[in-house]
Short mmCIF file of C-alpha atoms in Angstrom, two decimals:
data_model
loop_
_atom_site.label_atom_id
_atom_site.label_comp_id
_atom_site.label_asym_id
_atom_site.label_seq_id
_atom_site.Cartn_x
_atom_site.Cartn_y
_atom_site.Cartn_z
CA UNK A 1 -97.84 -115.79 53.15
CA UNK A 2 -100.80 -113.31 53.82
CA UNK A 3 -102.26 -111.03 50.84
CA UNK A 4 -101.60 -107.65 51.07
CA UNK A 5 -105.00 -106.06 52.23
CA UNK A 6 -106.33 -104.14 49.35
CA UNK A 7 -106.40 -100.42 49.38
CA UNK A 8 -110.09 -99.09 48.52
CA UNK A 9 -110.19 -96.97 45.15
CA UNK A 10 -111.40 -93.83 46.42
CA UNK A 11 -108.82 -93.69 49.26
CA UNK A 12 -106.04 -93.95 46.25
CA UNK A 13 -108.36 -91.13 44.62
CA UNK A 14 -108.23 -89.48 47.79
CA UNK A 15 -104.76 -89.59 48.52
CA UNK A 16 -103.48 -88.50 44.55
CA UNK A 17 -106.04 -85.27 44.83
CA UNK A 18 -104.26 -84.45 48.12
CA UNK A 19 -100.87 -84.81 47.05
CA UNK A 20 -102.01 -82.58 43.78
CA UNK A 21 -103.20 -79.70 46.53
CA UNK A 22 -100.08 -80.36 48.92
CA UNK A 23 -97.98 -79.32 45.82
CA UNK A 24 -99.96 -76.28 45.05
CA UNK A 25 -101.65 -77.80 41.79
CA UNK A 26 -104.88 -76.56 43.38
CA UNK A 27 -104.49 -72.97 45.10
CA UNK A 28 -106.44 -71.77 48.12
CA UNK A 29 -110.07 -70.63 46.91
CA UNK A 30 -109.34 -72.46 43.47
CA UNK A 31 -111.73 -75.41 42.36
CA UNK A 32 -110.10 -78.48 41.66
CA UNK A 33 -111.72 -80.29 38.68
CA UNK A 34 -115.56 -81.38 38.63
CA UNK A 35 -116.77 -84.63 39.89
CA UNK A 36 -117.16 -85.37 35.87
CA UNK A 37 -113.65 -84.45 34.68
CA UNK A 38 -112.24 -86.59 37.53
CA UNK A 39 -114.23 -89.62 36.78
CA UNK A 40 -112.88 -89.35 32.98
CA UNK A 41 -109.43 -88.47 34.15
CA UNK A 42 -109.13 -91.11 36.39
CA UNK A 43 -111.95 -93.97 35.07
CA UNK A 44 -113.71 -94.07 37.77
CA UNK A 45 -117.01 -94.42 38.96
CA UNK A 46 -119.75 -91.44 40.31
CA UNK A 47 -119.37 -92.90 43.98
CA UNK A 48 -115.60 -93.56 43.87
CA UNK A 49 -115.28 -89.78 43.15
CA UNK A 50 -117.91 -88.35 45.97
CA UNK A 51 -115.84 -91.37 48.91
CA UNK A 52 -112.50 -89.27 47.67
CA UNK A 53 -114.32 -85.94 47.99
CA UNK A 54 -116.28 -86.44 51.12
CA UNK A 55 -113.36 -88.31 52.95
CA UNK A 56 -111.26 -84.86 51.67
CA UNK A 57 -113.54 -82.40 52.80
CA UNK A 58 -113.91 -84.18 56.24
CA UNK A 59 -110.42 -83.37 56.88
CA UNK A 60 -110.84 -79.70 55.87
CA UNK A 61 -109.11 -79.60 52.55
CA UNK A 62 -111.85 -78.55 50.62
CA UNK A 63 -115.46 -76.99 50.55
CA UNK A 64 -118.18 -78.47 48.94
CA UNK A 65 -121.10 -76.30 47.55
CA UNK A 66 -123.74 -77.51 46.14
CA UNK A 67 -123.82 -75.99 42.44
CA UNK A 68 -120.44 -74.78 42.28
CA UNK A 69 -117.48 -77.37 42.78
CA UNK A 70 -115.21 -78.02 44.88
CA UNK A 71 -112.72 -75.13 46.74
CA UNK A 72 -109.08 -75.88 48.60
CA UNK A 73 -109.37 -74.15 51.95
CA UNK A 74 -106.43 -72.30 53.62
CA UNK A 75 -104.69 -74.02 56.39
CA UNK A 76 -105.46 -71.19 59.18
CA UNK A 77 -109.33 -72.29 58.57
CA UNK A 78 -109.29 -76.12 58.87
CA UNK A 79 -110.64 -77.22 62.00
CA UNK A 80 -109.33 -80.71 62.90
CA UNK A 81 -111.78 -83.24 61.75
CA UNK A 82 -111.91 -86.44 63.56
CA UNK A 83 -113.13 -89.82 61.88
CA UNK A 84 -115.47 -91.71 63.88
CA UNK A 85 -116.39 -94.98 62.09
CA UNK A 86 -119.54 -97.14 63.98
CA UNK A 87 -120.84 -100.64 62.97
CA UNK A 88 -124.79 -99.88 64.21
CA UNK A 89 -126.52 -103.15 65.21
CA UNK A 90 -130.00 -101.80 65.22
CA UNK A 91 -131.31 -98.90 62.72
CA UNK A 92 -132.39 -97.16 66.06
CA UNK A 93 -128.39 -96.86 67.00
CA UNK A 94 -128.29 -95.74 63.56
CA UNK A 95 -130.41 -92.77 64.79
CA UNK A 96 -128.62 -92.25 68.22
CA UNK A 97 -124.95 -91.97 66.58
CA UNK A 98 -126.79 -89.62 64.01
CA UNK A 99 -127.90 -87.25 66.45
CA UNK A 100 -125.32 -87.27 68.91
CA UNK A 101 -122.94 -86.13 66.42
CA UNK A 102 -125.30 -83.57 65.40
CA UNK A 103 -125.53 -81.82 68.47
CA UNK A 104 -121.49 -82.37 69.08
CA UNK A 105 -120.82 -80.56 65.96
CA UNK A 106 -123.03 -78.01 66.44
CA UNK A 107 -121.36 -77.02 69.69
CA UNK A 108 -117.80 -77.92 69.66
CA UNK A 109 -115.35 -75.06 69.00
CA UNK A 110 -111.75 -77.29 68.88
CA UNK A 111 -112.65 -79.71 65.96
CA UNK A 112 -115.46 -81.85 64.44
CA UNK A 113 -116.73 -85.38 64.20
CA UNK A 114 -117.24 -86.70 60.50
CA UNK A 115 -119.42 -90.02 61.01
CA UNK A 116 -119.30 -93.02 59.03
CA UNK A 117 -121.21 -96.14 59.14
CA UNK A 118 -119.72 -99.59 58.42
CA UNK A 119 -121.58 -102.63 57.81
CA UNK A 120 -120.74 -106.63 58.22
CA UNK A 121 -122.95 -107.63 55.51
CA UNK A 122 -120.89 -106.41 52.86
CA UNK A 123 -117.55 -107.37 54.22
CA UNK A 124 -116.35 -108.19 57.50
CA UNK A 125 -115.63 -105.49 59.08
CA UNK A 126 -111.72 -106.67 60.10
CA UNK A 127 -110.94 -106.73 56.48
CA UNK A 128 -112.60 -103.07 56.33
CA UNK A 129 -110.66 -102.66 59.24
CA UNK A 130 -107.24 -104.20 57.49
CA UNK A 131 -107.80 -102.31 54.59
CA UNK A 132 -108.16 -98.63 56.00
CA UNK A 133 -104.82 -99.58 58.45
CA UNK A 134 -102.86 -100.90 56.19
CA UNK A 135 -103.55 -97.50 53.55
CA UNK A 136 -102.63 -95.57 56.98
CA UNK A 137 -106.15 -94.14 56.52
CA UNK A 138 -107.84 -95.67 59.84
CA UNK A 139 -110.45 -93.59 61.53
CA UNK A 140 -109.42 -91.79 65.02
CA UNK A 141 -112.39 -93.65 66.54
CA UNK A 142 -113.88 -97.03 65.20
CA UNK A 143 -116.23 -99.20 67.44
CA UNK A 144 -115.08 -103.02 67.51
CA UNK A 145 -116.95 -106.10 69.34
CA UNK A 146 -115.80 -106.48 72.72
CA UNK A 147 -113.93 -109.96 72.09
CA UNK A 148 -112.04 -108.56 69.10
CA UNK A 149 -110.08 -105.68 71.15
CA UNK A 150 -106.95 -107.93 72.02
CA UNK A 151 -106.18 -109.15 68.43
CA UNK A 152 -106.47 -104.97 67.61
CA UNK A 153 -104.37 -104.25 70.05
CA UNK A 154 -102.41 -107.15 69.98
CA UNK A 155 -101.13 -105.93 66.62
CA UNK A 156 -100.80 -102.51 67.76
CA UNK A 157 -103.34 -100.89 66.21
CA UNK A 158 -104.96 -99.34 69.29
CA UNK A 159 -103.83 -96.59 71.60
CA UNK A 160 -104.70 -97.26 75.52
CA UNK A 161 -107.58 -94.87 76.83
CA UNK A 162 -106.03 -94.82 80.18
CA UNK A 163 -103.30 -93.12 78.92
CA UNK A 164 -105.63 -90.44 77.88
CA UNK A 165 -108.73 -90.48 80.06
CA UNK A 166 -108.25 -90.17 83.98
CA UNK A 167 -109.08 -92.72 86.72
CA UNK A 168 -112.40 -90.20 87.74
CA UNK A 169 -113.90 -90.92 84.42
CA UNK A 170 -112.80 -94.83 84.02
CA UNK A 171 -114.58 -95.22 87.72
CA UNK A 172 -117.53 -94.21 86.39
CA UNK A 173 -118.25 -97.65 84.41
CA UNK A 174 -119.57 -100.51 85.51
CA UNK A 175 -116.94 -103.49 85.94
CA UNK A 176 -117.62 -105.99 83.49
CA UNK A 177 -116.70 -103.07 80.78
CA UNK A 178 -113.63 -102.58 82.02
CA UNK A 179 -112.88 -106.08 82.14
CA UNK A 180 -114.13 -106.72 78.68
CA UNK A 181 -112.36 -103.99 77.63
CA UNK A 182 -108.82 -104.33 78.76
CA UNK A 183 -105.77 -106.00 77.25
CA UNK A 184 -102.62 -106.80 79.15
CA UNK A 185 -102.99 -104.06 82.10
CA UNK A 186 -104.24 -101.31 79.78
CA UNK A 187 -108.04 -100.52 78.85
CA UNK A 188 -108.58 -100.21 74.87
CA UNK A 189 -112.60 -100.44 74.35
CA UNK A 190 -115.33 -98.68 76.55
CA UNK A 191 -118.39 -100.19 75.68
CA UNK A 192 -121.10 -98.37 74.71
CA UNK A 193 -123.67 -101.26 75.04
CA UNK A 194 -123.86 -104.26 77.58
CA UNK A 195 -125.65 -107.67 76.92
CA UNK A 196 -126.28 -110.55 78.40
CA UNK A 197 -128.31 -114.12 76.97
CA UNK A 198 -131.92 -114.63 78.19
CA UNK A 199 -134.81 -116.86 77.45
CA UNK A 200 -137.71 -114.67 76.46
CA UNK A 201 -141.31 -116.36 77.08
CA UNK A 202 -145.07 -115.97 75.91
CA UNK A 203 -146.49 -115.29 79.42
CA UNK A 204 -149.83 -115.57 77.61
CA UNK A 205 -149.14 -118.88 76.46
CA UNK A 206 -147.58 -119.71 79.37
CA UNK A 207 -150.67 -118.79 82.07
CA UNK A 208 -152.97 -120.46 79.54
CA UNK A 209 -150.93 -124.06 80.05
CA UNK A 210 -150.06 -123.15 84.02
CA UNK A 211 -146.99 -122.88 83.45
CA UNK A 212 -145.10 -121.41 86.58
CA UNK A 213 -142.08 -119.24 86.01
CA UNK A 214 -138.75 -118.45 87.25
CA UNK A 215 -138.89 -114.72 89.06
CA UNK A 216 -135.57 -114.64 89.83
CA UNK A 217 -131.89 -116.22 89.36
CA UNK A 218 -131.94 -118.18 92.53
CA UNK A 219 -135.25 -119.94 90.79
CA UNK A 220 -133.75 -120.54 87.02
CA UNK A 221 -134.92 -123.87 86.00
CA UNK A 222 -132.42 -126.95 85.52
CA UNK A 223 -130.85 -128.23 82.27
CA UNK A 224 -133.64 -131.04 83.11
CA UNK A 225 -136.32 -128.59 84.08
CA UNK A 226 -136.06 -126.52 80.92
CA UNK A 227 -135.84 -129.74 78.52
CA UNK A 228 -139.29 -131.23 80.63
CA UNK A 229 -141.06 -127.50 79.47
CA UNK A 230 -139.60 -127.81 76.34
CA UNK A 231 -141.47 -131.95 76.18
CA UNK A 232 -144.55 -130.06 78.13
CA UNK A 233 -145.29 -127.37 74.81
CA UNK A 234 -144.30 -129.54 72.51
CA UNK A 235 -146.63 -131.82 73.11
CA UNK A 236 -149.87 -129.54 74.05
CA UNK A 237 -149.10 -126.45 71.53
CA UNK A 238 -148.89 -126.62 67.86
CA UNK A 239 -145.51 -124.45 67.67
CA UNK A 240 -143.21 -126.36 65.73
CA UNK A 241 -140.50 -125.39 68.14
CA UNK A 242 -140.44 -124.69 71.64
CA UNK A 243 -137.44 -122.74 71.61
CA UNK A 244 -136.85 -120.15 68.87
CA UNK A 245 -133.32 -119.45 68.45
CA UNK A 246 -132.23 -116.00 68.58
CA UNK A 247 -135.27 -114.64 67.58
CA UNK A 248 -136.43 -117.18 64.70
CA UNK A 249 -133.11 -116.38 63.02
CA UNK A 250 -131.68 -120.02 63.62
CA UNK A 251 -128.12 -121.10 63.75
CA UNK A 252 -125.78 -120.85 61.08
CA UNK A 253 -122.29 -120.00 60.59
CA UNK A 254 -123.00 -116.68 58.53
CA UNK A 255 -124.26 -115.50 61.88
CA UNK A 256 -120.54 -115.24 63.60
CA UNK A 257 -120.13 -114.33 66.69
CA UNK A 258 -124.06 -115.36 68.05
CA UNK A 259 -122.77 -118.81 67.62
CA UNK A 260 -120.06 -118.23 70.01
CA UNK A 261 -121.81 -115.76 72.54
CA UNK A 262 -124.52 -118.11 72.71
CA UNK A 263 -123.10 -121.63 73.47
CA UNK A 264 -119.80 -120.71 75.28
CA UNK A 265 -122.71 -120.31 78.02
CA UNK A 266 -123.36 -123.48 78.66
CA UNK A 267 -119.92 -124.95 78.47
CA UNK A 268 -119.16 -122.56 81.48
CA UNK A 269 -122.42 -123.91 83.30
CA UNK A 270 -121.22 -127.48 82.83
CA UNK A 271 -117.63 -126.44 84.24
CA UNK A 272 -116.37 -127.08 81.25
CA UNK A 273 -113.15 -125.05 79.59
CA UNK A 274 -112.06 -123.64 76.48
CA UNK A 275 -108.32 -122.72 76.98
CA UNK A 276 -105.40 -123.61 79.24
CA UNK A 277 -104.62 -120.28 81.60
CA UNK A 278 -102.32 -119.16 79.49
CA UNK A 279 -103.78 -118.81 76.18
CA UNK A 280 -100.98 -121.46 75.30
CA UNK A 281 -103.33 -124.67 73.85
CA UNK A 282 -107.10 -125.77 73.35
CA UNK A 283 -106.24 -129.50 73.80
CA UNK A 284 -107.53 -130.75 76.83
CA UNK A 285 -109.61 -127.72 77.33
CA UNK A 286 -112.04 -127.35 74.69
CA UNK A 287 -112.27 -131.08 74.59
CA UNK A 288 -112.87 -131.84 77.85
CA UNK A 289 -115.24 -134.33 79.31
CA UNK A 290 -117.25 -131.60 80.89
CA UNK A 291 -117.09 -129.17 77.50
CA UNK A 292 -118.18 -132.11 75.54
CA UNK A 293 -121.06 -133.12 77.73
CA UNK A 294 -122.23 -129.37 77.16
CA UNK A 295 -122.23 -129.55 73.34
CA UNK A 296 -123.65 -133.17 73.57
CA UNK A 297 -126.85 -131.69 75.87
CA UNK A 298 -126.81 -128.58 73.41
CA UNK A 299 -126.73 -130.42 70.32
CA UNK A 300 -129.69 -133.15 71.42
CA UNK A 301 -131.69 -129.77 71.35
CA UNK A 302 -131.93 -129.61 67.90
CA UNK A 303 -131.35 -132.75 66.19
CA UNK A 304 -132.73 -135.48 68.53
CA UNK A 305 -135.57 -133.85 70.39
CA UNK A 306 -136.20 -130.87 67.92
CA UNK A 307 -136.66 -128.38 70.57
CA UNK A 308 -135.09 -125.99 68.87
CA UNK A 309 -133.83 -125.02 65.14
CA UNK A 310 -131.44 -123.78 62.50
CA UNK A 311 -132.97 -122.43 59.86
CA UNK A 312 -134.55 -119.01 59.34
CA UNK A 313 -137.57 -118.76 60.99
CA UNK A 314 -137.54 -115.20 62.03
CA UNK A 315 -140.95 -114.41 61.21
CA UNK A 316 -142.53 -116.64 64.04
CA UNK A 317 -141.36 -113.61 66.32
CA UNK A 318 -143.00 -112.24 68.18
CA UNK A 319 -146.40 -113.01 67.01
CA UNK A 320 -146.23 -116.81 67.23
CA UNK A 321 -143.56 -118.28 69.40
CA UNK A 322 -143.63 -120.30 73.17
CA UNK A 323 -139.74 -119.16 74.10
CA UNK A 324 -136.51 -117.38 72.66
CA UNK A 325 -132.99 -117.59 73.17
CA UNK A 326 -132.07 -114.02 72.78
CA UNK A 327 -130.48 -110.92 73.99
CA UNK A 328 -131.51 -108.50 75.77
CA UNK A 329 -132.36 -106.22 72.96
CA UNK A 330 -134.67 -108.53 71.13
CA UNK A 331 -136.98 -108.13 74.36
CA UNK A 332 -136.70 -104.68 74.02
CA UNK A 333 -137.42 -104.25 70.39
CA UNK A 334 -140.39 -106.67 71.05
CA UNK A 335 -142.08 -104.91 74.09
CA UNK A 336 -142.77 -101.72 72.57
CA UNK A 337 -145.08 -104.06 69.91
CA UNK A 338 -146.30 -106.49 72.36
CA UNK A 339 -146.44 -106.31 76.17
CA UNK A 340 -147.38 -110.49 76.66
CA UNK A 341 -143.38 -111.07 76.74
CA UNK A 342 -141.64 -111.80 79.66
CA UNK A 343 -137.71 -112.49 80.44
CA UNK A 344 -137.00 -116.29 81.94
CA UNK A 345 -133.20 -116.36 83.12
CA UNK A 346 -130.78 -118.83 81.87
CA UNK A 347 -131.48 -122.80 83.03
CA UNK A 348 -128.36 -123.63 84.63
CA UNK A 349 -126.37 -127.19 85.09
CA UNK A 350 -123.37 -127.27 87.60
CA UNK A 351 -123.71 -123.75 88.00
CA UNK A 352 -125.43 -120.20 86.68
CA UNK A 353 -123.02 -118.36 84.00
CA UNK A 354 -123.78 -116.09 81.39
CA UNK A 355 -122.10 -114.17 79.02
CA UNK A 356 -121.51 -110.11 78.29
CA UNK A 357 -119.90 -107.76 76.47
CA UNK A 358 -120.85 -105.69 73.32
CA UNK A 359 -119.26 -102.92 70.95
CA UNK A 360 -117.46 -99.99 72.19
CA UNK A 361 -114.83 -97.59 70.95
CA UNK A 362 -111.62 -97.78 70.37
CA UNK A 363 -108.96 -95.07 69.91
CA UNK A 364 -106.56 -95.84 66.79
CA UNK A 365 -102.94 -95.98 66.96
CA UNK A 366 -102.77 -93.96 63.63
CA UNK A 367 -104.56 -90.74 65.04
CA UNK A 368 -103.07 -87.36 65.57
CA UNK A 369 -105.48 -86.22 67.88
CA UNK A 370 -105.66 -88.17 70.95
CA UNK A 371 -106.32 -85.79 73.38
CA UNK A 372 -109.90 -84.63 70.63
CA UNK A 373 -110.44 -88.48 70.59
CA UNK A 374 -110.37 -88.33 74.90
CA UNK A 375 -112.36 -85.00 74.78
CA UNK A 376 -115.41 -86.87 72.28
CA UNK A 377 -115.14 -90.26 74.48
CA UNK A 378 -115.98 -88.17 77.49
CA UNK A 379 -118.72 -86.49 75.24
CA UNK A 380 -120.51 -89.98 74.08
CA UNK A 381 -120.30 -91.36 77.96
CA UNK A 382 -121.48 -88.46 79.64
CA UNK A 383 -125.06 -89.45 81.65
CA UNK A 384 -127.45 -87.44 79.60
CA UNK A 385 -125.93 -89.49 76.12
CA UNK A 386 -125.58 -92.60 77.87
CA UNK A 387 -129.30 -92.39 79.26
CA UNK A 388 -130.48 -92.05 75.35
CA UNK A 389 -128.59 -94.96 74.09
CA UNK A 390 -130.09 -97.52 77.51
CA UNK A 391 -133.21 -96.37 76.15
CA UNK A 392 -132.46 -98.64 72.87
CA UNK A 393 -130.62 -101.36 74.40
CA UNK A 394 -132.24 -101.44 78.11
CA UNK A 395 -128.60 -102.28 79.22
CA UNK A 396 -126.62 -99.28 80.83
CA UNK A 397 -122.77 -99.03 81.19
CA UNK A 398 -122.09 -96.14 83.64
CA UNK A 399 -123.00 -96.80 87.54
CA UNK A 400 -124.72 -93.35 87.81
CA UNK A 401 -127.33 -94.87 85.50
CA UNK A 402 -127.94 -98.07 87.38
CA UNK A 403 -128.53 -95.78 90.79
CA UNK A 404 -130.39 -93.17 89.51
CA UNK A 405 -132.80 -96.59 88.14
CA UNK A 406 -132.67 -98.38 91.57
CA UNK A 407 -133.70 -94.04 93.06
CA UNK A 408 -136.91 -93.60 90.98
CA UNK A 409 -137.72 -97.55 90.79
CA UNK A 410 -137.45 -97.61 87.59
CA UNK A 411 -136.02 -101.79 87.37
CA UNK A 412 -138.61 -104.04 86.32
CA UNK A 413 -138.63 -107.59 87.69
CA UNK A 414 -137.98 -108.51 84.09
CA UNK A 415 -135.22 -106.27 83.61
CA UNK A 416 -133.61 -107.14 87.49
CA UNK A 417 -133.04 -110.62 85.85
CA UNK A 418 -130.85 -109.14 83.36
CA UNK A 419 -129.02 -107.13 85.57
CA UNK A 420 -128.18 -109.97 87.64
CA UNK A 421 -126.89 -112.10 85.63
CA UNK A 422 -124.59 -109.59 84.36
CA UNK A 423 -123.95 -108.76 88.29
CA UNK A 424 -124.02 -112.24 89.30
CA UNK A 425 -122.84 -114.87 87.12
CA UNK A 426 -121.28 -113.45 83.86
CA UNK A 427 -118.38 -113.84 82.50
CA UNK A 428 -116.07 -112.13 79.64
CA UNK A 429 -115.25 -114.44 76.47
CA UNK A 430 -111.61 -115.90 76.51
CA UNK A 431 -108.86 -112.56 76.17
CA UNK A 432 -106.79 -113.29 73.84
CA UNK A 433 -105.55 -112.00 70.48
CA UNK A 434 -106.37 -115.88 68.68
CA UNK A 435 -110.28 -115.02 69.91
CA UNK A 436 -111.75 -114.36 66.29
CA UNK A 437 -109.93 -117.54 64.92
CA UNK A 438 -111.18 -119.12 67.87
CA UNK A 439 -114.81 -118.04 67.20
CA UNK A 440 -114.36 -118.72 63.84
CA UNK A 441 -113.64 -122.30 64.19
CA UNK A 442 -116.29 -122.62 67.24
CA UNK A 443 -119.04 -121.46 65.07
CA UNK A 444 -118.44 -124.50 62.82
CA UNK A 445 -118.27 -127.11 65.21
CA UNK A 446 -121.30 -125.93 67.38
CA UNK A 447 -123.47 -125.78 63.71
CA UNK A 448 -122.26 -129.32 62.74
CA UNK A 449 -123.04 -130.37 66.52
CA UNK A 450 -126.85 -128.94 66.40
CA UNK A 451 -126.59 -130.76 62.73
CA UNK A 452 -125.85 -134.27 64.25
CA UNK A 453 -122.14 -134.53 64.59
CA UNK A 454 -120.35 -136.75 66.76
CA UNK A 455 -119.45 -133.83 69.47
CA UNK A 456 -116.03 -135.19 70.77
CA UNK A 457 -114.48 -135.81 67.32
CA UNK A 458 -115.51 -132.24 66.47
CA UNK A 459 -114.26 -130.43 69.29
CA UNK A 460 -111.19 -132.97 68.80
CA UNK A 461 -111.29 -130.93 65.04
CA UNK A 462 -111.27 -127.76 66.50
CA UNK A 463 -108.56 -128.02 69.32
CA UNK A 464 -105.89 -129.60 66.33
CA UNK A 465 -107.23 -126.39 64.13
CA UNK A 466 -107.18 -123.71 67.22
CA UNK A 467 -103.48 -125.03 68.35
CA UNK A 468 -102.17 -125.32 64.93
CA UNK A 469 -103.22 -121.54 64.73
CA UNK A 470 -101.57 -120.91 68.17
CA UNK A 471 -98.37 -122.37 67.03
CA UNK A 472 -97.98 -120.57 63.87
CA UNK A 473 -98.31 -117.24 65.85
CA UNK A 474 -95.79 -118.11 68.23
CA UNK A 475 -98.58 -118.47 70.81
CA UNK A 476 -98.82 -114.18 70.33
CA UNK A 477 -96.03 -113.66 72.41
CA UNK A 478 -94.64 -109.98 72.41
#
């Protein structure tokens, strides 16, 4: 039997303060006891106390001033608050989410935006997520990776934009967002990034050894090509590895979902499967022939030929490196330190496939303001926001973007490969509410496999583990 999620100490502060001014302990204009007398009433630490105060005045029961305490407001003068809780990637996100709440609250006459940031290195964020459900304290708006929104909504946690936003304003996003995004005929996540895999390059390096390039997807270099570049710098450079793996950070299972979103790839490319049409079994699927032969070819890259690595590397980029599995925002991040980077599309085997999706927002089941939560959504995906955010990740989700780019020529030839493979050849990672176990289990098997494992008896591992899983869910049937 599953735990019961544990209920964060300063939401129980939270909530027994609230009940005290519900029951008119507290009057309106009175101060309710200093941040000291709480923590001795209650035992309780300094930041326990400021969570339950902040996460109270947020919602408009009280006023904080600085000096003084803090005051119950009257009920005529709360404006509704809405909880907006964002898992930044980069600290520059960090900055956009920042602002553009800023500027919301400084203008908005209905209600208010109280932002919170949540991390994954302290706890995943699904038990953070678990945890804020289960006290019924889950913010109106969250942001959740784009593979996770079917086991969210699966256990009806989400509420369907489309039953809130209008077909105009859905239109107005490219398609693989709305695919990545919706659940069983209804759309629960708008993405406010988009992503794709790439191999970045040292065009320095490269000219320096004649090295020609791919320019464009119709040119991406073989499974065989990419290995015989891979034999070519090993043997005339001194880089340890030709191919840095995401960035120098390596491969390990801590990582999560990079593990996934970067060798499901490849599996595709070889025409290999992960799960029957249905969602129903792995068997068969994820141990395929074909899926096999991909992890074989994947694996030989680090433990036989030592092309590539696992451990931690990280600081070989970009100052010292020949090529990089990475996303798009790596190259980004990069170029505005270095401008000798270039953008090689994926080397392809049966076929060309590449993966997208990214965080979005979601809209909680447990808010009473969906119609605010519609009104802010329009807010964050309106052009002007949407145009700040592309400037981080280089990877716009709205069409108007995209044209007003192609108007003023502003697509690079390094950035057209990006936006072709997301065009072209990607594809969203399996729908279905078992996806994080799924991941989960991947992860493992594809670190063992770079590690030297025997690839069909681990992806023979994984299918037992993945339909086991299946079964005990009743297959997530309704």
């Amino acid at each position: 039997m599953k735990s019961k999620p544990r209920i964060p100490k300063y939401i129980i502060i939270k909530n027994q303060i609230l009940e005290e001014i519900k029951q008119g302990v507290y009057a309106v204009g009175e101060a309710i006891p200093s941040d000291n007398e709480l923590m001795r009433n209650l035992s309780v630490s300094k930041s326990t106390i400021t969570q339950a105060l902040k996460s109270l005045e947020s919602e408009g029961y009280i006023s904080r001033q600085q000096g003084r305490g803090s005051f119950v407001l009257p009920q005529s003068q709360r404006k509704a608050v809405l909880n907006l809780s964002i898992c930044p990637m980069e600290h520059e996100e960090e900055q956009f989410w920042t602002s553009l709440v800023n500027e919301f609250n400084q203008t908005s006459r209905d209600f208010q935006i109280c932002l919170t940031f949540l991390s994954n290195q302290n706890a995943p964020l699904r038990d953070i997520l678990f945890q804020s459900f289960a006290s019924g304290n889950a913010p109106d708006l969250f942001s959740l990776d784009g593979p996770d929104v079917p086991y969210w909504a699966y256990m009806n946690s989400l509420l369907p934009l489309d039953d809130y936003l209008p077909e105009s304003f859905l239109g107005t996003f490219i398609e693989p967002i709305l695919q990545q995004g919706t659940f069983r005929g209804h759309i629960y996540h708008l993405g406010y990034t988009e992503s794709t895999l790439c191999i970045l390059y040292n065009k320095e390096l490269f000219s320096s050894l004649g090295i020609s390039v791919p320019k464009t997807l119709e040119e991406s270099w073989s499974w065989d090509e990419f290995t015989d570049v891979c034999s070519f710098l090993k043997k005339h450079t001194s880089i340890p590895y030709p191919l840095l793996m995401d960035s120098g950070r390596g491969l390990s299972p801590r990582l999560g979902e990079w593990l996934t979103y970067s060798g499901l790839p490849f599996i595709y490319q070889n025409n290999g499967s992960l799960f029957s049409p249905d969602f129903s079994k792995t068997e068969g699927y994820i141990n395929s022939p074909e899926t096999v032969a991909a992890m074989e070819w994947l694996g030989s890259l680090y433990h036989k030929y030592h092309y590539t690595h696992t451990e931690n590397i990280s600081s070989s980029f970009p100052g010292s490196f020949a090529m990089s599995l990475s996303l798009p925002s790596a190259y980004f991040q990069a170029a505005k330190q270095c401008d000798a980077i270039g953008i090689l599309p994926l080397p392809h085997a049966c076929r060309t496939a590449t993966p997208h999706g990214s965080w979005g927002l979601c809209m909680s089941r447990q808010t009473k303001y969906p119609e605010l939560c519609a009104e802010f959504l329009k807010y964050v995906f309106n052009f002007q926001n949407q145009l700040k955010i592309s400037r981080y990740t280089g990877m716009p989700v709205i069409k108007d973007i995209y044209d007003a780019m192609k108007s003023f020529h502003a697509v690079s030839s390094q950035t057209n490969i990006l936006f072709s493979q997301l065009r072209t050849c990607s594809f969203t990672r399996p729908q279905t509410p078992a996806y994080p176990f799924f991941s989960k289990q991947f992860s493992y098997t594809y670190y063992n496999i770079a590690q030297g494992a025997d690839p069909k008896k681990e992806l023979d591992l994984m299918a037992r583990l993945t339909d086991d899983h299946l079964y005990r869910h009743n297959y997530y049937k309704l």
